[in-house]
């Protein structure tokens, strides 16, 4: 067992489910103090319980907040600092998939909603966490982009715009803050079996969504969904000091999908 996070404060948005929960578990077993942010109170409680099961000593703060609202973002940052005094690592991860539709049928309100959470939310997180890290002279940020942020996938106007934007924000802020000892990187997951993906498969065919899933991943070189814990371990590495020289770039975790187009 490594102990890369002993006494480190890790702030995770979207910590109530899926990839955020997996990252929380991965850093908690290595000693992290956790601030978990989500709009789902039940999700936060489930993650906190799962963390306490594998890391009974872990200090966990559950923060109910919407990443798309600036007043909520300033509050999740100030609550984290009041509880733990600093932010060493930030998994800027909360997101939604949104509806799937051809561009001409893609609702403008749906577009705004997906962009507000997936892009504005990431920007606001950077805006309010990076100054702390600059003052500390250290810190690591991992933004969650997507294969849909580095390649065209289709039927995802809002998601594609937002996730390409997340890659842009990552490059921009990594270049700005590297000189202060702060690294900013993004991960680009392919299809990972989380509640978000299950929901979008059910949108396509509520009865036969598992079969839809099998067909969906048959185009992946590894012919399977990724597991949330595989992303959690990558996030933990990238959030740790070991990855301090990886900056302003995006790391795919997709079984090779993005190389196959
Ligand atoms: N699962 C995949 O295949 C996949 C692939 C590529 C990228 N991603 C990205 O990974 C991230 C996590 O997704 P996931 O698969 O774990 O999904 P998930 O639905 O399991 O978890 C997302 C969490 O974010 C929370 N959330 C949603 N809107 C929020 C808001 N406005 N403020 C705060 N929290 C909010 C949800 O309540 C949920 O707990 C997202 O950014 C998603 O776009 C996922």
PDB file of C-alpha atoms and ligand atoms in Angstrom:
ATOM      1  CA  UNK A   1       0.000   0.000   0.000  1.00  0.00           C
ATOM      2  CA  UNK A   2       1.338   3.432  -0.928  1.00  0.00           C
ATOM      3  CA  UNK A   3       0.698   6.485   1.238  1.00  0.00           C
ATOM      4  CA  UNK A   4       0.783   9.269  -1.299  1.00  0.00           C
ATOM      5  CA  UNK A   5      -2.046  11.192   0.400  1.00  0.00           C
ATOM      6  CA  UNK A   6      -1.099  11.163   4.081  1.00  0.00           C
ATOM      7  CA  UNK A   7      -2.330  14.514   5.475  1.00  0.00           C
ATOM      8  CA  UNK A   8      -3.254  15.702   1.963  1.00  0.00           C
ATOM      9  CA  UNK A   9      -6.564  17.439   1.407  1.00  0.00           C
ATOM     10  CA  UNK A  10      -8.388  16.211  -1.685  1.00  0.00           C
ATOM     11  CA  UNK A  11     -11.449  18.047  -2.988  1.00  0.00           C
ATOM     12  CA  UNK A  12     -13.698  16.085  -5.359  1.00  0.00           C
ATOM     13  CA  UNK A  13     -16.747  17.354  -7.248  1.00  0.00           C
ATOM     14  CA  UNK A  14     -19.262  14.760  -8.366  1.00  0.00           C
ATOM     15  CA  UNK A  15     -18.057  12.821  -5.335  1.00  0.00           C
ATOM     16  CA  UNK A  16     -21.464  11.251  -4.812  1.00  0.00           C
ATOM     17  CA  UNK A  17     -21.251   8.665  -7.579  1.00  0.00           C
ATOM     18  CA  UNK A  18     -19.253   6.955 -10.317  1.00  0.00           C
ATOM     19  CA  UNK A  19     -15.777   8.262 -11.057  1.00  0.00           C
ATOM     20  CA  UNK A  20     -15.756  10.781  -8.201  1.00  0.00           C
ATOM     21  CA  UNK A  21     -16.591   8.051  -5.707  1.00  0.00           C
ATOM     22  CA  UNK A  22     -13.909   5.746  -7.128  1.00  0.00           C
ATOM     23  CA  UNK A  23     -11.296   8.470  -6.851  1.00  0.00           C
ATOM     24  CA  UNK A  24     -12.435   9.208  -3.276  1.00  0.00           C
ATOM     25  CA  UNK A  25     -11.932   5.569  -2.316  1.00  0.00           C
ATOM     26  CA  UNK A  26      -8.541   5.394  -4.040  1.00  0.00           C
ATOM     27  CA  UNK A  27      -7.121   8.434  -2.225  1.00  0.00           C
ATOM     28  CA  UNK A  28      -8.822   7.681   1.114  1.00  0.00           C
ATOM     29  CA  UNK A  29      -7.027   4.348   1.542  1.00  0.00           C
ATOM     30  CA  UNK A  30      -3.779   6.291   1.166  1.00  0.00           C
ATOM     31  CA  UNK A  31      -4.625   8.726   3.958  1.00  0.00           C
ATOM     32  CA  UNK A  32      -6.404  11.651   2.247  1.00  0.00           C
ATOM     33  CA  UNK A  33      -8.695  14.061   4.032  1.00  0.00           C
ATOM     34  CA  UNK A  34     -11.702  14.373   1.755  1.00  0.00           C
ATOM     35  CA  UNK A  35     -14.067  17.187   0.808  1.00  0.00           C
ATOM     36  CA  UNK A  36     -16.813  15.700  -1.357  1.00  0.00           C
ATOM     37  CA  UNK A  37     -19.102  17.960  -3.381  1.00  0.00           C
ATOM     38  CA  UNK A  38     -22.328  16.910  -5.086  1.00  0.00           C
ATOM     39  CA  UNK A  39     -25.943  17.906  -5.700  1.00  0.00           C
ATOM     40  CA  UNK A  40     -27.032  14.521  -4.391  1.00  0.00           C
ATOM     41  CA  UNK A  41     -27.200  14.328  -0.610  1.00  0.00           C
ATOM     42  CA  UNK A  42     -27.862  10.578  -0.786  1.00  0.00           C
ATOM     43  CA  UNK A  43     -24.894  10.086  -3.118  1.00  0.00           C
ATOM     44  CA  UNK A  44     -22.602  11.998  -0.761  1.00  0.00           C
ATOM     45  CA  UNK A  45     -23.766   9.907   2.190  1.00  0.00           C
ATOM     46  CA  UNK A  46     -23.184   6.669   0.252  1.00  0.00           C
ATOM     47  CA  UNK A  47     -19.675   7.696  -0.738  1.00  0.00           C
ATOM     48  CA  UNK A  48     -18.839   8.804   2.799  1.00  0.00           C
ATOM     49  CA  UNK A  49     -20.070   5.454   4.137  1.00  0.00           C
ATOM     50  CA  UNK A  50     -18.048   3.543   1.528  1.00  0.00           C
ATOM     51  CA  UNK A  51     -14.944   5.574   2.412  1.00  0.00           C
ATOM     52  CA  UNK A  52     -15.378   4.931   6.146  1.00  0.00           C
ATOM     53  CA  UNK A  53     -15.700   1.224   5.454  1.00  0.00           C
ATOM     54  CA  UNK A  54     -12.301   0.967   3.770  1.00  0.00           C
ATOM     55  CA  UNK A  55     -10.562   3.832   5.610  1.00  0.00           C
ATOM     56  CA  UNK A  56     -12.168   4.174   9.055  1.00  0.00           C
ATOM     57  CA  UNK A  57      -9.779   6.963  10.113  1.00  0.00           C
ATOM     58  CA  UNK A  58     -10.533   9.121   7.056  1.00  0.00           C
ATOM     59  CA  UNK A  59     -11.879  12.613   7.685  1.00  0.00           C
ATOM     60  CA  UNK A  60     -14.705  13.255   5.229  1.00  0.00           C
ATOM     61  CA  UNK A  61     -16.646  16.455   4.683  1.00  0.00           C
ATOM     62  CA  UNK A  62     -19.856  16.199   2.624  1.00  0.00           C
ATOM     63  CA  UNK A  63     -20.758  19.436   0.842  1.00  0.00           C
ATOM     64  CA  UNK A  64     -24.074  19.827  -0.950  1.00  0.00           C
ATOM     65  CA  UNK A  65     -23.396  22.258  -3.806  1.00  0.00           C
ATOM     66  CA  UNK A  66     -24.148  22.847  -7.478  1.00  0.00           C
ATOM     67  CA  UNK A  67     -20.915  23.350  -9.452  1.00  0.00           C
ATOM     68  CA  UNK A  68     -22.661  25.573 -12.019  1.00  0.00           C
ATOM     69  CA  UNK A  69     -23.504  28.238  -9.402  1.00  0.00           C
ATOM     70  CA  UNK A  70     -20.666  30.545  -8.404  1.00  0.00           C
ATOM     71  CA  UNK A  71     -21.982  31.119  -4.877  1.00  0.00           C
ATOM     72  CA  UNK A  72     -22.013  27.332  -4.346  1.00  0.00           C
ATOM     73  CA  UNK A  73     -18.466  27.033  -5.691  1.00  0.00           C
ATOM     74  CA  UNK A  74     -17.102  29.739  -3.395  1.00  0.00           C
ATOM     75  CA  UNK A  75     -18.920  27.997  -0.530  1.00  0.00           C
ATOM     76  CA  UNK A  76     -17.494  24.524  -1.280  1.00  0.00           C
ATOM     77  CA  UNK A  77     -14.019  26.019  -1.417  1.00  0.00           C
ATOM     78  CA  UNK A  78     -14.443  27.995   1.825  1.00  0.00           C
ATOM     79  CA  UNK A  79     -16.001  25.018   3.650  1.00  0.00           C
ATOM     80  CA  UNK A  80     -13.049  22.856   2.585  1.00  0.00           C
ATOM     81  CA  UNK A  81     -10.545  25.436   3.777  1.00  0.00           C
ATOM     82  CA  UNK A  82     -12.405  25.953   7.084  1.00  0.00           C
ATOM     83  CA  UNK A  83     -12.412  22.204   7.678  1.00  0.00           C
ATOM     84  CA  UNK A  84      -8.896  21.319   6.531  1.00  0.00           C
ATOM     85  CA  UNK A  85      -6.933  24.551   6.014  1.00  0.00           C
ATOM     86  CA  UNK A  86      -5.844  23.944   2.403  1.00  0.00           C
ATOM     87  CA  UNK A  87      -6.507  22.100  -0.864  1.00  0.00           C
ATOM     88  CA  UNK A  88      -3.655  19.905  -2.084  1.00  0.00           C
ATOM     89  CA  UNK A  89      -5.479  18.153  -4.898  1.00  0.00           C
ATOM     90  CA  UNK A  90      -8.685  18.940  -6.782  1.00  0.00           C
ATOM     91  CA  UNK A  91     -10.654  16.439  -8.889  1.00  0.00           C
ATOM     92  CA  UNK A  92     -12.852  18.841 -10.894  1.00  0.00           C
ATOM     93  CA  UNK A  93     -15.101  16.095 -12.113  1.00  0.00           C
ATOM     94  CA  UNK A  94     -18.869  16.680 -11.738  1.00  0.00           C
ATOM     95  CA  UNK A  95     -20.798  16.371 -14.976  1.00  0.00           C
ATOM     96  CA  UNK A  96     -23.903  15.157 -16.718  1.00  0.00           C
ATOM     97  CA  UNK A  97     -24.314  13.547 -20.121  1.00  0.00           C
ATOM     98  CA  UNK A  98     -27.473  15.323 -21.257  1.00  0.00           C
ATOM     99  CA  UNK A  99     -29.854  14.161 -23.936  1.00  0.00           C
ATOM    100  CA  UNK A 100     -28.689  12.568 -27.180  1.00  0.00           C
ATOM    101  CA  UNK A 101     -29.934  14.156 -30.412  1.00  0.00           C
ATOM    102  CA  UNK A 102     -28.932  15.357 -33.854  1.00  0.00           C
ATOM    103  CA  UNK A 103     -27.717  18.948 -33.744  1.00  0.00           C
ATOM    104  CA  UNK A 104     -30.894  20.237 -35.442  1.00  0.00           C
ATOM    105  CA  UNK A 105     -33.002  18.564 -32.747  1.00  0.00           C
ATOM    106  CA  UNK A 106     -30.727  19.455 -29.838  1.00  0.00           C
ATOM    107  CA  UNK A 107     -32.657  21.764 -27.523  1.00  0.00           C
ATOM    108  CA  UNK A 108     -31.041  25.133 -26.810  1.00  0.00           C
ATOM    109  CA  UNK A 109     -31.994  24.891 -23.151  1.00  0.00           C
ATOM    110  CA  UNK A 110     -30.497  21.423 -22.946  1.00  0.00           C
ATOM    111  CA  UNK A 111     -27.311  22.804 -24.534  1.00  0.00           C
ATOM    112  CA  UNK A 112     -27.127  25.591 -21.959  1.00  0.00           C
ATOM    113  CA  UNK A 113     -27.720  23.161 -19.087  1.00  0.00           C
ATOM    114  CA  UNK A 114     -24.996  20.722 -20.142  1.00  0.00           C
ATOM    115  CA  UNK A 115     -22.522  23.539 -20.770  1.00  0.00           C
ATOM    116  CA  UNK A 116     -23.394  25.200 -17.438  1.00  0.00           C
ATOM    117  CA  UNK A 117     -22.536  22.095 -15.426  1.00  0.00           C
ATOM    118  CA  UNK A 118     -19.799  20.490 -17.535  1.00  0.00           C
ATOM    119  CA  UNK A 119     -17.898  23.593 -18.669  1.00  0.00           C
ATOM    120  CA  UNK A 120     -18.877  26.578 -16.511  1.00  0.00           C
ATOM    121  CA  UNK A 121     -18.703  24.297 -13.456  1.00  0.00           C
ATOM    122  CA  UNK A 122     -15.138  23.293 -14.312  1.00  0.00           C
ATOM    123  CA  UNK A 123     -14.164  26.908 -15.016  1.00  0.00           C
ATOM    124  CA  UNK A 124     -15.629  28.091 -11.688  1.00  0.00           C
ATOM    125  CA  UNK A 125     -13.780  25.332  -9.852  1.00  0.00           C
ATOM    126  CA  UNK A 126     -10.500  26.411 -11.440  1.00  0.00           C
ATOM    127  CA  UNK A 127     -11.218  30.087 -10.796  1.00  0.00           C
ATOM    128  CA  UNK A 128     -11.727  29.567  -7.074  1.00  0.00           C
ATOM    129  CA  UNK A 129      -9.277  26.742  -6.281  1.00  0.00           C
ATOM    130  CA  UNK A 130      -6.240  27.853  -8.305  1.00  0.00           C
ATOM    131  CA  UNK A 131      -5.589  31.020  -6.247  1.00  0.00           C
ATOM    132  CA  UNK A 132      -5.293  28.884  -3.095  1.00  0.00           C
ATOM    133  CA  UNK A 133      -2.839  26.566  -4.787  1.00  0.00           C
ATOM    134  CA  UNK A 134      -0.865  29.510  -6.170  1.00  0.00           C
ATOM    135  CA  UNK A 135      -0.522  30.885  -2.633  1.00  0.00           C
ATOM    136  CA  UNK A 136       0.479  27.450  -1.321  1.00  0.00           C
ATOM    137  CA  UNK A 137       3.042  27.126  -4.147  1.00  0.00           C
ATOM    138  CA  UNK A 138       1.793  23.611  -4.829  1.00  0.00           C
ATOM    139  CA  UNK A 139      -1.245  21.689  -5.966  1.00  0.00           C
ATOM    140  CA  UNK A 140      -2.606  19.314  -8.526  1.00  0.00           C
ATOM    141  CA  UNK A 141      -5.837  19.643 -10.494  1.00  0.00           C
ATOM    142  CA  UNK A 142      -7.454  16.924 -12.583  1.00  0.00           C
ATOM    143  CA  UNK A 143     -10.380  17.991 -14.767  1.00  0.00           C
ATOM    144  CA  UNK A 144     -12.681  15.326 -16.174  1.00  0.00           C
ATOM    145  CA  UNK A 145     -13.009  15.697 -19.943  1.00  0.00           C
ATOM    146  CA  UNK A 146     -14.039  12.733 -22.130  1.00  0.00           C
ATOM    147  CA  UNK A 147     -13.259  10.943 -25.381  1.00  0.00           C
ATOM    148  CA  UNK A 148     -16.075  13.235 -26.532  1.00  0.00           C
ATOM    149  CA  UNK A 149     -13.734  16.145 -25.699  1.00  0.00           C
ATOM    150  CA  UNK A 150     -10.915  14.979 -27.997  1.00  0.00           C
ATOM    151  CA  UNK A 151     -12.867  13.231 -30.810  1.00  0.00           C
ATOM    152  CA  UNK A 152     -16.249  13.578 -32.464  1.00  0.00           C
ATOM    153  CA  UNK A 153     -18.804  11.122 -31.119  1.00  0.00           C
ATOM    154  CA  UNK A 154     -22.094  12.475 -32.493  1.00  0.00           C
ATOM    155  CA  UNK A 155     -25.513  13.310 -31.047  1.00  0.00           C
ATOM    156  CA  UNK A 156     -23.901  15.228 -28.208  1.00  0.00           C
ATOM    157  CA  UNK A 157     -23.752  18.923 -29.143  1.00  0.00           C
ATOM    158  CA  UNK A 158     -23.747  20.180 -25.558  1.00  0.00           C
ATOM    159  CA  UNK A 159     -21.465  17.480 -24.186  1.00  0.00           C
ATOM    160  CA  UNK A 160     -18.979  17.766 -27.083  1.00  0.00           C
ATOM    161  CA  UNK A 161     -18.812  21.544 -26.768  1.00  0.00           C
ATOM    162  CA  UNK A 162     -18.380  21.379 -23.008  1.00  0.00           C
ATOM    163  CA  UNK A 163     -15.782  18.601 -22.950  1.00  0.00           C
ATOM    164  CA  UNK A 164     -13.679  20.128 -25.749  1.00  0.00           C
ATOM    165  CA  UNK A 165     -13.900  23.296 -23.663  1.00  0.00           C
ATOM    166  CA  UNK A 166     -12.628  21.419 -20.589  1.00  0.00           C
ATOM    167  CA  UNK A 167      -9.563  20.361 -22.582  1.00  0.00           C
ATOM    168  CA  UNK A 168      -9.045  24.000 -23.600  1.00  0.00           C
ATOM    169  CA  UNK A 169      -9.367  25.218 -20.009  1.00  0.00           C
ATOM    170  CA  UNK A 170      -6.887  22.552 -18.905  1.00  0.00           C
ATOM    171  CA  UNK A 171      -4.256  23.627 -21.431  1.00  0.00           C
ATOM    172  CA  UNK A 172      -4.836  27.292 -20.626  1.00  0.00           C
ATOM    173  CA  UNK A 173      -4.660  27.075 -16.838  1.00  0.00           C
ATOM    174  CA  UNK A 174      -1.827  24.536 -16.875  1.00  0.00           C
ATOM    175  CA  UNK A 175       0.259  27.029 -18.818  1.00  0.00           C
ATOM    176  CA  UNK A 176      -0.739  29.879 -16.492  1.00  0.00           C
ATOM    177  CA  UNK A 177      -0.155  28.133 -13.152  1.00  0.00           C
ATOM    178  CA  UNK A 178       2.767  25.779 -13.869  1.00  0.00           C
ATOM    179  CA  UNK A 179       5.201  28.490 -12.806  1.00  0.00           C
ATOM    180  CA  UNK A 180       3.586  28.516  -9.345  1.00  0.00           C
ATOM    181  CA  UNK A 181       4.209  24.801  -8.780  1.00  0.00           C
ATOM    182  CA  UNK A 182       0.623  23.898  -9.693  1.00  0.00           C
ATOM    183  CA  UNK A 183      -0.186  21.326 -12.378  1.00  0.00           C
ATOM    184  CA  UNK A 184      -3.484  21.084 -14.235  1.00  0.00           C
ATOM    185  CA  UNK A 185      -4.347  18.082 -16.344  1.00  0.00           C
ATOM    186  CA  UNK A 186      -7.432  16.403 -17.749  1.00  0.00           C
ATOM    187  CA  UNK A 187      -8.491  12.813 -18.136  1.00  0.00           C
ATOM    188  CA  UNK A 188     -10.513  11.684 -21.137  1.00  0.00           C
ATOM    189  CA  UNK A 189     -12.434   8.555 -20.159  1.00  0.00           C
ATOM    190  CA  UNK A 190     -14.114   6.382 -22.767  1.00  0.00           C
ATOM    191  CA  UNK A 191     -17.232   4.444 -21.825  1.00  0.00           C
ATOM    192  CA  UNK A 192     -16.971   3.580 -18.131  1.00  0.00           C
ATOM    193  CA  UNK A 193     -19.870   1.711 -16.531  1.00  0.00           C
ATOM    194  CA  UNK A 194     -21.239   4.259 -14.068  1.00  0.00           C
ATOM    195  CA  UNK A 195     -24.818   5.382 -13.329  1.00  0.00           C
ATOM    196  CA  UNK A 196     -24.354   8.103 -15.983  1.00  0.00           C
ATOM    197  CA  UNK A 197     -23.630   5.591 -18.754  1.00  0.00           C
ATOM    198  CA  UNK A 198     -26.337   3.214 -17.570  1.00  0.00           C
ATOM    199  CA  UNK A 199     -28.767   6.134 -17.784  1.00  0.00           C
ATOM    200  CA  UNK A 200     -27.778   6.996 -21.338  1.00  0.00           C
ATOM    201  CA  UNK A 201     -28.064   3.353 -22.481  1.00  0.00           C
ATOM    202  CA  UNK A 202     -31.553   3.281 -20.937  1.00  0.00           C
ATOM    203  CA  UNK A 203     -32.388   6.436 -22.904  1.00  0.00           C
ATOM    204  CA  UNK A 204     -31.628   4.505 -26.113  1.00  0.00           C
ATOM    205  CA  UNK A 205     -33.568   1.336 -25.183  1.00  0.00           C
ATOM    206  CA  UNK A 206     -35.036   1.016 -21.686  1.00  0.00           C
ATOM    207  CA  UNK A 207     -35.832  -2.706 -22.150  1.00  0.00           C
ATOM    208  CA  UNK A 208     -32.633  -3.949 -23.794  1.00  0.00           C
ATOM    209  CA  UNK A 209     -30.075  -1.466 -22.539  1.00  0.00           C
ATOM    210  CA  UNK A 210     -27.563  -4.183 -21.575  1.00  0.00           C
ATOM    211  CA  UNK A 211     -27.560  -5.518 -25.151  1.00  0.00           C
ATOM    212  CA  UNK A 212     -27.209  -1.928 -26.433  1.00  0.00           C
ATOM    213  CA  UNK A 213     -24.208  -1.637 -24.108  1.00  0.00           C
ATOM    214  CA  UNK A 214     -22.611  -4.799 -25.521  1.00  0.00           C
ATOM    215  CA  UNK A 215     -23.011  -3.497 -29.080  1.00  0.00           C
ATOM    216  CA  UNK A 216     -21.731  -0.107 -28.006  1.00  0.00           C
ATOM    217  CA  UNK A 217     -18.449  -1.470 -26.650  1.00  0.00           C
ATOM    218  CA  UNK A 218     -17.942  -3.969 -29.475  1.00  0.00           C
ATOM    219  CA  UNK A 219     -16.269  -1.113 -31.413  1.00  0.00           C
ATOM    220  CA  UNK A 220     -13.805  -0.611 -28.568  1.00  0.00           C
ATOM    221  CA  UNK A 221     -10.441  -2.360 -29.140  1.00  0.00           C
ATOM    222  CA  UNK A 222     -10.834  -4.000 -25.711  1.00  0.00           C
ATOM    223  CA  UNK A 223     -14.505  -4.867 -26.275  1.00  0.00           C
ATOM    224  CA  UNK A 224     -15.601  -3.871 -22.782  1.00  0.00           C
ATOM    225  CA  UNK A 225     -16.631  -0.964 -20.598  1.00  0.00           C
ATOM    226  CA  UNK A 226     -14.005   0.552 -18.361  1.00  0.00           C
ATOM    227  CA  UNK A 227     -14.428   0.045 -14.631  1.00  0.00           C
ATOM    228  CA  UNK A 228     -14.864   3.101 -12.380  1.00  0.00           C
ATOM    229  CA  UNK A 229     -11.986   1.929 -10.169  1.00  0.00           C
ATOM    230  CA  UNK A 230      -9.641   1.967 -13.183  1.00  0.00           C
ATOM    231  CA  UNK A 231     -10.376   5.672 -13.547  1.00  0.00           C
ATOM    232  CA  UNK A 232     -10.178   6.173  -9.776  1.00  0.00           C
ATOM    233  CA  UNK A 233      -6.627   4.807  -9.739  1.00  0.00           C
ATOM    234  CA  UNK A 234      -5.576   7.003 -12.675  1.00  0.00           C
ATOM    235  CA  UNK A 235      -7.088  10.044 -10.979  1.00  0.00           C
ATOM    236  CA  UNK A 236      -5.263   9.183  -7.741  1.00  0.00           C
ATOM    237  CA  UNK A 237      -1.930   8.993  -9.557  1.00  0.00           C
ATOM    238  CA  UNK A 238      -2.558  12.266 -11.396  1.00  0.00           C
ATOM    239  CA  UNK A 239      -3.665  13.990  -8.166  1.00  0.00           C
ATOM    240  CA  UNK A 240      -0.537  12.826  -6.348  1.00  0.00           C
ATOM    241  CA  UNK A 241       2.891  14.465  -6.246  1.00  0.00           C
ATOM    242  CA  UNK A 242       4.165  11.622  -8.449  1.00  0.00           C
ATOM    243  CA  UNK A 243       2.429  13.261 -11.407  1.00  0.00           C
ATOM    244  CA  UNK A 244       3.619  16.787 -10.621  1.00  0.00           C
ATOM    245  CA  UNK A 245       5.382  17.238 -13.970  1.00  0.00           C
ATOM    246  CA  UNK A 246       2.358  16.199 -16.047  1.00  0.00           C
ATOM    247  CA  UNK A 247       0.770  19.539 -16.898  1.00  0.00           C
ATOM    248  CA  UNK A 248      -1.543  21.246 -19.395  1.00  0.00           C
ATOM    249  CA  UNK A 249      -2.364  18.013 -21.148  1.00  0.00           C
ATOM    250  CA  UNK A 250      -5.057  15.358 -21.453  1.00  0.00           C
ATOM    251  CA  UNK A 251      -4.686  11.646 -20.676  1.00  0.00           C
ATOM    252  CA  UNK A 252      -7.119   9.211 -22.351  1.00  0.00           C
ATOM    253  CA  UNK A 253      -8.401   6.179 -20.437  1.00  0.00           C
ATOM    254  CA  UNK A 254     -10.549   4.468 -23.024  1.00  0.00           C
ATOM    255  CA  UNK A 255      -9.175   1.043 -23.991  1.00  0.00           C
ATOM    256  CA  UNK A 256      -7.766   2.599 -27.175  1.00  0.00           C
ATOM    257  CA  UNK A 257     -11.076   3.958 -28.467  1.00  0.00           C
ATOM    258  CA  UNK A 258      -9.762   7.423 -29.269  1.00  0.00           C
ATOM    259  CA  UNK A 259      -6.915   5.956 -31.371  1.00  0.00           C
ATOM    260  CA  UNK A 260      -9.275   3.876 -33.499  1.00  0.00           C
ATOM    261  CA  UNK A 261     -11.337   6.580 -35.177  1.00  0.00           C
TER     262      UNK A 261
HETATM  263  N1  LIG B   1     -18.845   7.243 -17.265  1.00  0.00           N
HETATM  264  C1  LIG B   1     -18.310   7.530 -18.417  1.00  0.00           C
HETATM  265  O1  LIG B   1     -18.305   6.701 -19.340  1.00  0.00           O
HETATM  266  C2  LIG B   1     -17.670   8.855 -18.647  1.00  0.00           C
HETATM  267  C3  LIG B   1     -16.924   9.016 -19.821  1.00  0.00           C
HETATM  268  C4  LIG B   1     -16.319  10.227 -20.057  1.00  0.00           C
HETATM  269  C5  LIG B   1     -16.442  11.251 -19.151  1.00  0.00           C
HETATM  270  N2  LIG B   1     -17.185  11.072 -18.021  1.00  0.00           N
HETATM  271  C6  LIG B   1     -17.290  12.209 -17.118  1.00  0.00           C
HETATM  272  O2  LIG B   1     -16.956  11.782 -15.827  1.00  0.00           O
HETATM  273  C7  LIG B   1     -17.578  12.649 -14.874  1.00  0.00           C
HETATM  274  C8  LIG B   1     -18.248  11.791 -13.827  1.00  0.00           C
HETATM  275  O3  LIG B   1     -19.269  11.028 -14.472  1.00  0.00           O
HETATM  276  P1  LIG B   1     -19.760   9.625 -13.917  1.00  0.00           P
HETATM  277  O4  LIG B   1     -19.724   8.674 -15.044  1.00  0.00           O
HETATM  278  O5  LIG B   1     -19.071   9.315 -12.662  1.00  0.00           O
HETATM  279  O6  LIG B   1     -21.298   9.986 -13.689  1.00  0.00           O
HETATM  280  P2  LIG B   1     -22.225   9.806 -12.406  1.00  0.00           P
HETATM  281  O7  LIG B   1     -23.566  10.265 -12.853  1.00  0.00           O
HETATM  282  O8  LIG B   1     -22.064   8.460 -11.836  1.00  0.00           O
HETATM  283  O9  LIG B   1     -21.592  10.851 -11.365  1.00  0.00           O
HETATM  284  C9  LIG B   1     -21.657  12.233 -11.590  1.00  0.00           C
HETATM  285  C10 LIG B   1     -21.929  12.925 -10.257  1.00  0.00           C
HETATM  286  O10 LIG B   1     -21.962  14.344 -10.497  1.00  0.00           O
HETATM  287  C11 LIG B   1     -23.035  14.878  -9.752  1.00  0.00           C
HETATM  288  N3  LIG B   1     -23.490  16.127 -10.346  1.00  0.00           N
HETATM  289  C12 LIG B   1     -24.233  16.295 -11.459  1.00  0.00           C
HETATM  290  N4  LIG B   1     -24.496  17.586 -11.650  1.00  0.00           N
HETATM  291  C13 LIG B   1     -23.894  18.269 -10.640  1.00  0.00           C
HETATM  292  C14 LIG B   1     -23.807  19.635 -10.290  1.00  0.00           C
HETATM  293  N5  LIG B   1     -24.420  20.580 -11.017  1.00  0.00           N
HETATM  294  N6  LIG B   1     -23.106  19.965  -9.197  1.00  0.00           N
HETATM  295  C15 LIG B   1     -22.510  19.021  -8.425  1.00  0.00           C
HETATM  296  N7  LIG B   1     -22.566  17.700  -8.708  1.00  0.00           N
HETATM  297  C16 LIG B   1     -23.245  17.334  -9.801  1.00  0.00           C
HETATM  298  C17 LIG B   1     -24.107  13.801  -9.797  1.00  0.00           C
HETATM  299  O11 LIG B   1     -25.073  13.970  -8.768  1.00  0.00           O
HETATM  300  C18 LIG B   1     -23.284  12.538  -9.648  1.00  0.00           C
HETATM  301  O12 LIG B   1     -23.125  12.177  -8.296  1.00  0.00           O
HETATM  302  C19 LIG B   1     -18.509  13.555 -15.667  1.00  0.00           C
HETATM  303  O13 LIG B   1     -17.878  14.794 -15.889  1.00  0.00           O
HETATM  304  C20 LIG B   1     -18.670  12.797 -16.964  1.00  0.00           C
HETATM  305  O14 LIG B   1     -18.992  13.643 -18.040  1.00  0.00           O
HETATM  306  C21 LIG B   1     -17.800   9.908 -17.749  1.00  0.00           C
END
